[in-house]
Coordinates of C-alpha atoms in Angstrom, one line a residue:
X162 CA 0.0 0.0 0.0
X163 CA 3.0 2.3 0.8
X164 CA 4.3 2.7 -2.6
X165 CA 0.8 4.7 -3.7
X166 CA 1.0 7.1 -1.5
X167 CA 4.7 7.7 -2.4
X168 CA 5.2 7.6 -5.6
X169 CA 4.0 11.2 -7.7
X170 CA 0.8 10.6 -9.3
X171 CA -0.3 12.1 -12.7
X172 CA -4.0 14.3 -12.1
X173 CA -5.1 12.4 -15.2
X174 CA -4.3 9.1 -13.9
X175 CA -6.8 7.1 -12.0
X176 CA -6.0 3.5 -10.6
X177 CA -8.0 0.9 -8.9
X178 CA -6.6 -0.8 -5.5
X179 CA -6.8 -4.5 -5.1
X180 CA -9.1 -5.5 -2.6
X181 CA -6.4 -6.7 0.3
X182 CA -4.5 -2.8 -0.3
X183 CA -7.2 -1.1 1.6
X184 CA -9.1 -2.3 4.1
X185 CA -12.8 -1.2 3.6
X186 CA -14.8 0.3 6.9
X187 CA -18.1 -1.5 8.0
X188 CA -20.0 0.7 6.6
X189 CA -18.2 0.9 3.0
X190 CA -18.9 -3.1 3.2
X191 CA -22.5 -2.6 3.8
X192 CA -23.3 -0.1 0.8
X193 CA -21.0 -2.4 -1.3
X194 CA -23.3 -5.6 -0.8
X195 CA -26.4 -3.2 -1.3
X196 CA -25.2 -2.0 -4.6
X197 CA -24.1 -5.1 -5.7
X198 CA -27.5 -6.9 -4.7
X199 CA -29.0 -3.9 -6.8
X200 CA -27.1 -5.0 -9.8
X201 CA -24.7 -2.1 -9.7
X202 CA -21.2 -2.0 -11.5
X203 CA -18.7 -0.7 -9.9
X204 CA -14.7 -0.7 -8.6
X205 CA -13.9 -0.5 -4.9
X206 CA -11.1 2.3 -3.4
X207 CA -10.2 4.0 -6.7
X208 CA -7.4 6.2 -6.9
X209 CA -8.1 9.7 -8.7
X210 CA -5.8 12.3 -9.2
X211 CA -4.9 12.5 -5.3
X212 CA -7.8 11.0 -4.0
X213 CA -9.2 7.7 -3.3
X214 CA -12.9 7.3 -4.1
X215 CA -14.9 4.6 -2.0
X216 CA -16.4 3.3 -5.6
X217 CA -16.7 4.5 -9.2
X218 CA -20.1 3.2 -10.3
X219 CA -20.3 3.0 -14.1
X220 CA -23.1 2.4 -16.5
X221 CA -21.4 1.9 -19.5
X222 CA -21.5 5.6 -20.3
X223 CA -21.5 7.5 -17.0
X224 CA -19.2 7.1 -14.0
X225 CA -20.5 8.8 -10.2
X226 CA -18.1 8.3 -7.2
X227 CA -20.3 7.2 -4.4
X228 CA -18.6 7.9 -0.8
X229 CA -20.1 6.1 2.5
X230 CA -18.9 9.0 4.9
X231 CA -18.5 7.8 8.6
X232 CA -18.4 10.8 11.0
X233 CA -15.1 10.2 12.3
X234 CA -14.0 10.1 8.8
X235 CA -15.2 13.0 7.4
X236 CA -15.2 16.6 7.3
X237 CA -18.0 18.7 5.5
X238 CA -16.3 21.5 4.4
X239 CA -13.4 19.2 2.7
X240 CA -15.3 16.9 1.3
X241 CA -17.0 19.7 -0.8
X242 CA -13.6 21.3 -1.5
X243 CA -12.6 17.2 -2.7
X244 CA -16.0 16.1 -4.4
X245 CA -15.2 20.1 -6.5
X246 CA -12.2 18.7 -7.3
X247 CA -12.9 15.4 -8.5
X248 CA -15.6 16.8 -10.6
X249 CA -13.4 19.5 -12.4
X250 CA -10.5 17.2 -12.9
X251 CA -12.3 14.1 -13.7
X252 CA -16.1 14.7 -14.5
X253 CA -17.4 12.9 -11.6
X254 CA -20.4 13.6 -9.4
X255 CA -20.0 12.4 -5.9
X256 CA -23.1 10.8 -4.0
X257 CA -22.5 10.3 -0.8
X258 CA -24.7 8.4 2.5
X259 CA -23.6 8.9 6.0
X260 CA -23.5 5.6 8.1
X261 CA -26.8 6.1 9.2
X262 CA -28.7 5.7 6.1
X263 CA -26.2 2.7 5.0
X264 CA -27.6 0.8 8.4
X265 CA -31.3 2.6 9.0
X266 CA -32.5 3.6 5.6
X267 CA -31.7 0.4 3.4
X268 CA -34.0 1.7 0.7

């Protein structure tokens, strides 16, 4: 896992973890086995530009990054600041649920 986060990486580039690089949060696991009973497409812990997205979800011609944002995790006013900046550099919207409506709102 080291050698991502030391090595320089291209804006343009975008790369995809393996599964055992980064360890997914409860939470990320639950929305993961929702959107994959829902049919949904998508890559785990993807690297853009100097971010890593939760998931990528892709259609076939659309990609959204969806985050699962746990509170200790997360800050409001960066994640705005990030989602801006994935959406200039790489055209993605970001969707993202907070723990509680990955556990109490499964719908």
């Amino acid at each position: 896992m080291t050698k991502y986060f030391s090595e320089k990486i291209e804006k343009s580039e975008i790369e995809i973890f393996q599964k055992n690089e980064v360890p997914q949060t409860l939470i990320e696991s639950e929305l993961s086995k929702a959107m994959t009973e829902l049919g949904l497409r998508f890559k785990e812990q993807v690297r853009l530009g100097r971010f890593t997205a939760d998931f990528v979800v892709n259609d076939g011609t659309t990609s959204l990054v969806v985050e699962a944002d746990g509170a200790e995790f997360h800050d409001a006013g960066a994640d705005i600041l990030r989602d801006r900046e994935i959406l200039e550099e790489h055209s993605f919207q970001t969707l993202r649920f907070t723990g509680s409506k990955i556990f109490f709102v499964a719908d």
